[in-house]
Amino acid sequence: MGRLERHATITDVAALAGVSVGTASKALNGRGSLREETRRRVREAARQLNFEANAGARNLHSGRTYTVGMITTDTIGRFSIPVLMGAEDALGAGEMSIFLCDGRGDPIREQYYVKTLLSRRVDGIIVTGRRTEARAPIGVGLPVPVVYAFISSADPDDCSVVPDEAGGARKAIDHLLAIGRGRIAHITGPDHHNSARVRAAATTRRLAEEGRSLVAPPLFGGWSEAWGGQAAGILLGSGTEFDAVFCGSDQIARGVGDALRAAGRRIPDDVALVGFDNWDVMIEGAKPPLTSVDMNLQGLGRSAAERLLAAINGSPSPGVHALPCHLVVRESTTVPLRTPQASPPGPAG
């Protein structure tokens, strides 16, 4: 089966019309007390985008409950909340609601939620979590479609929507090479984590394509600032020369940055620093603000919800679908431009 054509979503309509997703939904469904000018603007945006009620929600079979379940193992919500927000954007046009269930990594609790959601006759289920490695399916032969978001299913017949982490790592290395950094180190999380292994392998491969290599083997440890500081100390103590560090997470990068400043290394003048995740809690407090790879988790949630809607409507898209990451460049890799001082006047001639 070929890939589904990407249809315009309610989020696209809202953006073009300059209104919120909720307002766009009300305007298109004839609900709410909106100004006629607003309704006209939303309808015109929908016409320009050839919008068709969320590419499937309008044509859902009768008898649906217009509810979707979401099961997560991400108790903190760092990854599942943005995915949920994106899914709600996509489902809002069809006036569909989401039941969020926290499985807490407990298989028994998770199966309880599967049975509960099915008893509520949900139209489909989205499964998400805090790690990207493949997991066992939540069930076999379930009566509703299931889409895995951020994490993936070990069953190739399931639909999984995941971030292209390898592509994100390559973009980070491309950026560092473009700004003239050639002595690059890589510090990342535990080597038993899929994300740490994927990002490290992609980093090594990208440098090899340019006839280069890391200044030292990748340093694997924890997803923490403490590990970042410890790893930076290892690099500094080894006498290894490096002018850039690409980190497997923003938390690690924060720790690396603190340790480098304490050792008298200037960022980015002496060492350029790149993180991964673009987590606002980390990047906003970093000094200087941190360049980071963004996995576009809300976009990933929207894509997962759109594929679930298509499956509910009879058009499933099995397999793993990788969505591109993008690099957000900030001051940790760009040396601020300095205004040249005027030269003192020469002797009068």
CSV table of C-alpha atoms in Angstrom, one decimal:
chain,number,residue,atom,x,y,z
A,1,MET,CA,0.0,0.0,0.0
A,2,GLY,CA,1.4,3.5,-0.9
A,3,ARG,CA,1.8,6.3,1.6
A,4,LEU,CA,-1.2,8.3,2.5
A,5,GLU,CA,-1.4,11.7,0.9
A,6,ARG,CA,-0.9,14.5,3.5
A,7,HIS,CA,-4.2,16.3,3.9
A,8,ALA,CA,-4.6,19.8,5.3
A,9,THR,CA,-5.5,19.7,9.0
A,10,ILE,CA,-7.7,21.9,11.2
A,11,THR,CA,-4.4,23.3,12.6
A,12,ASP,CA,-3.4,24.4,9.0
A,13,VAL,CA,-6.8,26.1,8.6
A,14,ALA,CA,-6.6,27.9,11.9
A,15,ALA,CA,-3.1,29.2,11.2
A,16,LEU,CA,-4.1,30.5,7.8
A,17,ALA,CA,-7.2,32.2,9.2
A,18,GLY,CA,-5.3,33.6,12.2
A,19,VAL,CA,-7.6,32.0,14.8
A,20,SER,CA,-7.3,29.2,17.4
A,21,VAL,CA,-8.0,25.5,16.5
A,22,GLY,CA,-11.1,25.6,18.7
A,23,THR,CA,-12.4,28.7,16.9
A,24,ALA,CA,-11.7,27.2,13.5
A,25,SER,CA,-13.6,24.0,14.5
A,26,LYS,CA,-16.6,26.0,15.7
A,27,ALA,CA,-16.7,28.1,12.5
A,28,LEU,CA,-16.6,25.0,10.3
A,29,ASN,CA,-19.2,23.1,12.3
A,30,GLY,CA,-21.6,26.0,12.7
A,31,ARG,CA,-21.3,26.1,16.5
A,32,GLY,CA,-20.5,28.9,19.0
A,33,SER,CA,-21.3,32.6,18.9
A,34,LEU,CA,-18.7,33.8,16.5
A,35,ARG,CA,-18.7,36.9,14.4
A,36,GLU,CA,-19.8,36.3,10.8
A,37,GLU,CA,-16.5,37.8,9.6
A,38,THR,CA,-14.6,35.2,11.5
A,39,ARG,CA,-16.7,32.4,10.1
A,40,ARG,CA,-16.1,33.7,6.6
A,41,ARG,CA,-12.4,33.9,7.1
A,42,VAL,CA,-12.2,30.4,8.4
A,43,ARG,CA,-14.3,29.0,5.6
A,44,GLU,CA,-12.1,30.8,3.0
A,45,ALA,CA,-9.0,29.3,4.6
A,46,ALA,CA,-10.6,25.9,4.5
A,47,ARG,CA,-11.5,26.4,0.8
A,48,GLN,CA,-7.9,27.5,-0.1
A,49,LEU,CA,-6.4,24.4,1.6
A,50,ASN,CA,-9.1,22.0,0.2
A,51,PHE,CA,-9.8,21.1,3.8
A,52,GLU,CA,-12.1,18.2,4.3
A,53,ALA,CA,-13.0,17.9,8.0
A,54,ASN,CA,-9.6,16.5,9.1
A,55,ALA,CA,-9.1,14.1,6.2
A,56,GLY,CA,-11.5,11.4,7.5
A,57,ALA,CA,-13.2,12.6,10.7
A,58,ARG,CA,-16.3,13.8,8.7
A,59,ASN,CA,-16.7,10.5,7.0
A,60,LEU,CA,-16.3,8.2,10.0
A,61,HIS,CA,-18.8,5.4,10.1
A,62,SER,CA,-22.0,6.0,12.0
A,63,GLY,CA,-22.1,4.4,15.4
A,64,ARG,CA,-18.7,5.7,16.5
A,65,THR,CA,-18.2,7.2,19.9
A,66,TYR,CA,-15.9,9.9,18.7
A,67,THR,CA,-13.4,9.1,21.5
A,68,VAL,CA,-9.8,7.9,21.3
A,69,GLY,CA,-7.7,6.4,24.1
A,70,MET,CA,-4.1,7.3,24.7
A,71,ILE,CA,-1.9,5.0,26.9
A,72,THR,CA,1.5,6.3,28.0
A,73,THR,CA,4.4,5.0,30.1
A,74,ASP,CA,5.8,8.6,30.5
A,75,THR,CA,4.8,9.4,34.1
A,76,ILE,CA,6.6,12.8,33.9
A,77,GLY,CA,4.9,13.8,30.7
A,78,ARG,CA,8.0,15.2,29.1
A,79,PHE,CA,7.3,13.5,25.8
A,80,SER,CA,3.6,12.3,26.1
A,81,ILE,CA,2.1,15.8,26.9
A,82,PRO,CA,3.4,17.4,23.6
A,83,VAL,CA,2.3,14.3,21.7
A,84,LEU,CA,-1.1,14.6,23.4
A,85,MET,CA,-1.4,18.3,22.4
A,86,GLY,CA,-0.6,17.5,18.8
A,87,ALA,CA,-3.1,14.7,18.7
A,88,GLU,CA,-5.8,16.9,20.2
A,89,ASP,CA,-5.1,19.5,17.5
A,90,ALA,CA,-5.7,16.8,14.8
A,91,LEU,CA,-8.8,15.3,16.5
A,92,GLY,CA,-10.5,18.5,17.4
A,93,ALA,CA,-12.0,19.1,13.9
A,94,GLY,CA,-14.0,15.9,14.3
A,95,GLU,CA,-15.0,16.9,17.9
A,96,MET,CA,-13.2,13.8,19.1
A,97,SER,CA,-12.1,13.4,22.8
A,98,ILE,CA,-9.1,11.7,24.2
A,99,PHE,CA,-8.9,9.5,27.3
A,100,LEU,CA,-5.4,9.7,28.7
A,101,CYS,CA,-4.2,6.6,30.7
A,102,ASP,CA,-0.9,6.3,32.5
A,103,GLY,CA,0.3,2.8,32.4
A,104,ARG,CA,3.4,3.6,34.5
A,105,GLY,CA,5.4,0.9,32.7
A,106,ASP,CA,3.4,-1.8,34.4
A,107,PRO,CA,2.1,-4.4,32.0
A,108,ILE,CA,-0.8,-5.4,34.2
A,109,ARG,CA,-1.9,-1.8,34.7
A,110,GLU,CA,-1.6,-1.3,30.9
A,111,GLN,CA,-3.8,-4.3,30.1
A,112,TYR,CA,-6.4,-3.0,32.6
A,113,TYR,CA,-6.5,0.3,30.7
A,114,VAL,CA,-6.8,-1.5,27.3
A,115,LYS,CA,-9.8,-3.4,28.6
A,116,THR,CA,-11.3,-0.3,30.1
A,117,LEU,CA,-10.9,1.7,26.9
A,118,LEU,CA,-12.4,-1.1,24.8
A,119,SER,CA,-15.4,-1.3,27.2
A,120,ARG,CA,-15.9,2.4,26.6
A,121,ARG,CA,-16.0,1.6,22.9
A,122,VAL,CA,-13.2,4.0,21.9
A,123,ASP,CA,-12.7,4.3,18.1
A,124,GLY,CA,-8.9,3.8,18.4
A,125,ILE,CA,-5.9,3.9,20.7
A,126,ILE,CA,-2.6,5.8,20.6
A,127,VAL,CA,0.3,4.3,22.5
A,128,THR,CA,3.2,6.5,23.6
A,129,GLY,CA,6.0,6.6,26.1
A,130,ARG,CA,9.3,8.1,27.1
A,131,ARG,CA,11.6,5.8,25.1
A,132,THR,CA,11.9,5.3,21.4
A,133,GLU,CA,12.8,1.6,21.3
A,134,ALA,CA,10.4,-0.9,19.9
A,135,ARG,CA,8.0,-2.4,22.4
A,136,ALA,CA,5.6,-5.4,22.4
A,137,PRO,CA,2.2,-4.6,21.0
A,138,ILE,CA,-0.5,-3.8,23.6
A,139,GLY,CA,-2.6,-6.6,22.1
A,140,VAL,CA,-3.2,-8.9,19.2
A,141,GLY,CA,-6.4,-8.8,17.2
A,142,LEU,CA,-7.9,-5.8,18.9
A,143,PRO,CA,-11.2,-4.6,17.6
A,144,VAL,CA,-10.0,-1.0,17.0
A,145,PRO,CA,-6.9,0.5,15.2
A,146,VAL,CA,-3.8,1.2,17.3
A,147,VAL,CA,-1.0,3.7,16.4
A,148,TYR,CA,2.2,4.0,18.3
A,149,ALA,CA,3.7,7.5,18.7
A,150,PHE,CA,7.3,8.3,19.7
A,151,ILE,CA,7.8,4.7,20.6
A,152,SER,CA,7.3,2.0,18.1
A,153,SER,CA,5.7,-1.5,18.0
A,154,ALA,CA,7.9,-4.6,17.5
A,155,ASP,CA,5.2,-5.8,15.1
A,156,PRO,CA,5.9,-4.5,11.6
A,157,ASP,CA,2.2,-4.8,10.7
A,158,ASP,CA,1.4,-2.1,13.3
A,159,CYS,CA,1.6,1.7,12.5
A,160,SER,CA,4.4,3.5,14.4
A,161,VAL,CA,5.2,7.2,14.1
A,162,VAL,CA,8.7,8.0,15.4
A,163,PRO,CA,11.2,10.9,15.3
A,164,ASP,CA,14.1,10.5,12.9
A,165,GLU,CA,16.7,10.7,15.6
A,166,ALA,CA,19.6,9.6,13.3
A,167,GLY,CA,18.6,12.5,10.9
A,168,GLY,CA,18.6,14.9,13.8
A,169,ALA,CA,22.1,13.8,14.9
A,170,ARG,CA,23.3,14.3,11.3
A,171,LYS,CA,21.9,17.8,11.2
A,172,ALA,CA,23.8,18.6,14.4
A,173,ILE,CA,27.1,17.4,13.0
A,174,ASP,CA,26.5,19.2,9.7
A,175,HIS,CA,26.0,22.4,11.6
A,176,LEU,CA,29.2,22.0,13.6
A,177,LEU,CA,31.2,21.3,10.5
A,178,ALA,CA,29.6,24.3,8.7
A,179,ILE,CA,30.8,26.6,11.5
A,180,GLY,CA,34.3,25.3,11.2
A,181,ARG,CA,34.5,22.9,14.1
A,182,GLY,CA,36.4,19.7,13.3
A,183,ARG,CA,37.4,18.3,16.7
A,184,ILE,CA,34.1,17.0,17.9
A,185,ALA,CA,33.3,14.9,21.0
A,186,HIS,CA,30.0,13.1,21.7
A,187,ILE,CA,28.5,12.6,25.2
A,188,THR,CA,25.3,10.8,25.6
A,189,GLY,CA,23.0,8.6,27.7
A,190,PRO,CA,23.1,4.9,28.7
A,191,ASP,CA,24.3,2.6,26.0
A,192,HIS,CA,21.3,0.3,26.6
A,193,HIS,CA,19.0,3.1,25.5
A,194,ASN,CA,18.0,3.0,21.9
A,195,SER,CA,18.1,6.8,21.6
A,196,ALA,CA,21.7,6.9,22.9
A,197,ARG,CA,22.9,4.2,20.5
A,198,VAL,CA,21.1,5.6,17.5
A,199,ARG,CA,22.3,9.2,18.0
A,200,ALA,CA,25.9,8.0,18.7
A,201,ALA,CA,26.0,5.7,15.6
A,202,ALA,CA,24.6,8.5,13.3
A,203,THR,CA,27.2,10.9,14.6
A,204,THR,CA,30.0,8.6,13.9
A,205,ARG,CA,28.7,7.7,10.4
A,206,ARG,CA,28.2,11.3,9.4
A,207,LEU,CA,31.8,12.2,10.4
A,208,ALA,CA,33.1,9.2,8.6
A,209,GLU,CA,31.4,10.3,5.4
A,210,GLU,CA,33.5,13.5,5.7
A,211,GLY,CA,36.7,11.5,6.3
A,212,ARG,CA,36.7,12.5,10.0
A,213,SER,CA,36.1,10.9,13.3
A,214,LEU,CA,35.2,11.8,16.9
A,215,VAL,CA,38.2,12.9,19.0
A,216,ALA,CA,37.4,10.1,21.4
A,217,PRO,CA,34.9,7.2,21.5
A,218,PRO,CA,31.4,8.3,22.5
A,219,LEU,CA,31.0,8.7,26.2
A,220,PHE,CA,27.9,6.8,27.5
A,221,GLY,CA,26.4,7.5,30.9
A,222,GLY,CA,23.2,9.0,32.4
A,223,TRP,CA,20.6,11.4,31.0
A,224,SER,CA,21.6,14.0,33.6
A,225,GLU,CA,23.5,17.2,34.2
A,226,ALA,CA,25.7,15.4,36.7
A,227,TRP,CA,26.8,13.0,34.0
A,228,GLY,CA,27.4,15.8,31.6
A,229,GLY,CA,29.7,17.5,34.1
A,230,GLN,CA,31.5,14.3,34.9
A,231,ALA,CA,32.0,13.4,31.2
A,232,ALA,CA,33.3,16.9,30.4
A,233,GLY,CA,35.8,16.4,33.2
A,234,ILE,CA,36.9,13.1,31.6
A,235,LEU,CA,37.6,14.9,28.3
A,236,LEU,CA,39.4,17.8,29.9
A,237,GLY,CA,41.5,15.5,32.1
A,238,SER,CA,42.5,13.3,29.2
A,239,GLY,CA,44.2,16.1,27.4
A,240,THR,CA,42.1,15.5,24.3
A,241,GLU,CA,41.8,18.6,22.1
A,242,PHE,CA,38.2,19.4,21.2
A,243,ASP,CA,36.4,22.5,19.9
A,244,ALA,CA,32.8,21.1,19.9
A,245,VAL,CA,30.6,18.8,22.0
A,246,PHE,CA,27.4,17.2,20.6
A,247,CYS,CA,25.4,15.9,23.5
A,248,GLY,CA,22.6,13.2,23.4
A,249,SER,CA,20.3,15.4,25.5
A,250,ASP,CA,19.8,19.0,26.7
A,251,GLN,CA,20.3,17.9,30.3
A,252,ILE,CA,23.7,16.4,29.5
A,253,ALA,CA,24.6,19.6,27.6
A,254,ARG,CA,23.7,21.8,30.6
A,255,GLY,CA,26.1,19.8,32.7
A,256,VAL,CA,28.8,19.9,30.1
A,257,GLY,CA,28.4,23.7,29.7
A,258,ASP,CA,28.8,24.2,33.5
A,259,ALA,CA,31.9,22.1,33.7
A,260,LEU,CA,33.5,23.8,30.7
A,261,ARG,CA,32.9,27.3,32.1
A,262,ALA,CA,34.3,26.2,35.4
A,263,ALA,CA,37.4,25.1,33.6
A,264,GLY,CA,37.8,28.5,31.9
A,265,ARG,CA,36.5,27.3,28.4
A,266,ARG,CA,34.4,29.9,26.6
A,267,ILE,CA,31.2,28.8,24.9
A,268,PRO,CA,31.1,29.0,21.9
A,269,ASP,CA,34.4,30.8,21.3
A,270,ASP,CA,36.5,27.8,22.5
A,271,VAL,CA,33.9,25.0,22.5
A,272,ALA,CA,30.6,24.9,20.5
A,273,LEU,CA,27.9,23.0,22.4
A,274,VAL,CA,24.8,21.2,20.9
A,275,GLY,CA,22.1,19.4,22.8
A,276,PHE,CA,19.1,17.2,21.8
A,277,ASP,CA,15.4,17.5,22.6
A,278,ASN,CA,15.0,21.3,22.6
A,279,TRP,CA,13.5,21.1,26.1
A,280,ASP,CA,12.6,24.6,27.1
A,281,VAL,CA,13.2,24.0,30.8
A,282,MET,CA,16.8,23.2,29.9
A,283,ILE,CA,17.6,25.5,27.0
A,284,GLU,CA,16.2,28.7,28.6
A,285,GLY,CA,18.4,28.3,31.7
A,286,ALA,CA,21.5,27.4,29.8
A,287,LYS,CA,24.3,30.0,29.6
A,288,PRO,CA,24.5,30.8,26.7
A,289,PRO,CA,21.2,29.6,25.3
A,290,LEU,CA,21.6,26.1,23.9
A,291,THR,CA,21.5,25.0,20.2
A,292,SER,CA,19.5,21.9,20.2
A,293,VAL,CA,17.8,19.3,18.0
A,294,ASP,CA,14.0,19.5,18.1
A,295,MET,CA,12.0,16.3,17.5
A,296,ASN,CA,8.7,18.2,16.8
A,297,LEU,CA,6.7,16.1,19.3
A,298,GLN,CA,3.5,18.0,18.7
A,299,GLY,CA,3.8,17.4,14.9
A,300,LEU,CA,4.5,13.8,15.7
A,301,GLY,CA,1.3,13.6,17.8
A,302,ARG,CA,-0.7,15.3,14.9
A,303,SER,CA,0.6,12.8,12.4
A,304,ALA,CA,-0.2,9.8,14.7
A,305,ALA,CA,-3.7,11.1,15.2
A,306,GLU,CA,-4.2,11.7,11.4
A,307,ARG,CA,-3.0,8.1,10.7
A,308,LEU,CA,-5.3,6.8,13.4
A,309,LEU,CA,-8.3,8.6,11.8
A,310,ALA,CA,-7.4,7.2,8.4
A,311,ALA,CA,-7.2,3.7,9.9
A,312,ILE,CA,-10.6,4.2,11.6
A,313,ASN,CA,-12.0,5.1,8.2
A,314,GLY,CA,-10.5,2.0,6.6
A,315,SER,CA,-7.2,3.2,5.3
A,316,PRO,CA,-4.4,1.9,7.7
A,317,SER,CA,-0.7,2.7,7.1
A,318,PRO,CA,1.3,-0.1,8.7
A,319,GLY,CA,5.1,0.2,9.2
A,320,VAL,CA,7.4,2.7,10.9
A,321,HIS,CA,7.0,6.3,9.7
A,322,ALA,CA,10.0,8.5,10.7
A,323,LEU,CA,9.3,12.2,10.9
A,324,PRO,CA,12.2,14.7,10.4
A,325,CYS,CA,13.8,16.6,13.3
A,326,HIS,CA,15.1,20.1,12.9
A,327,LEU,CA,18.0,22.0,14.5
A,328,VAL,CA,17.3,25.2,16.5
A,329,VAL,CA,20.5,27.3,16.4
A,330,ARG,CA,21.2,29.5,19.4
A,331,GLU,CA,24.2,31.3,21.0
A,332,SER,CA,26.0,28.1,22.2
A,333,THR,CA,27.3,27.5,18.7
A,334,THR,CA,27.3,31.0,17.1
A,335,VAL,CA,29.9,33.6,18.2
A,336,PRO,CA,28.1,37.0,18.5
A,337,LEU,CA,29.2,39.5,15.9
A,338,ARG,CA,31.3,42.2,17.5
A,339,THR,CA,31.3,45.7,16.1
A,340,PRO,CA,34.8,46.6,15.1
A,341,GLN,CA,36.3,49.5,16.9
A,342,ALA,CA,37.2,52.5,14.8
A,343,SER,CA,40.9,52.8,14.2
A,344,PRO,CA,42.5,55.9,15.8
A,345,PRO,CA,43.2,58.6,13.3
A,346,GLY,CA,46.7,58.5,11.7
A,347,PRO,CA,49.1,61.4,11.8
A,348,ALA,CA,48.2,64.3,9.7
A,349,GLY,CA,49.9,64.3,6.4
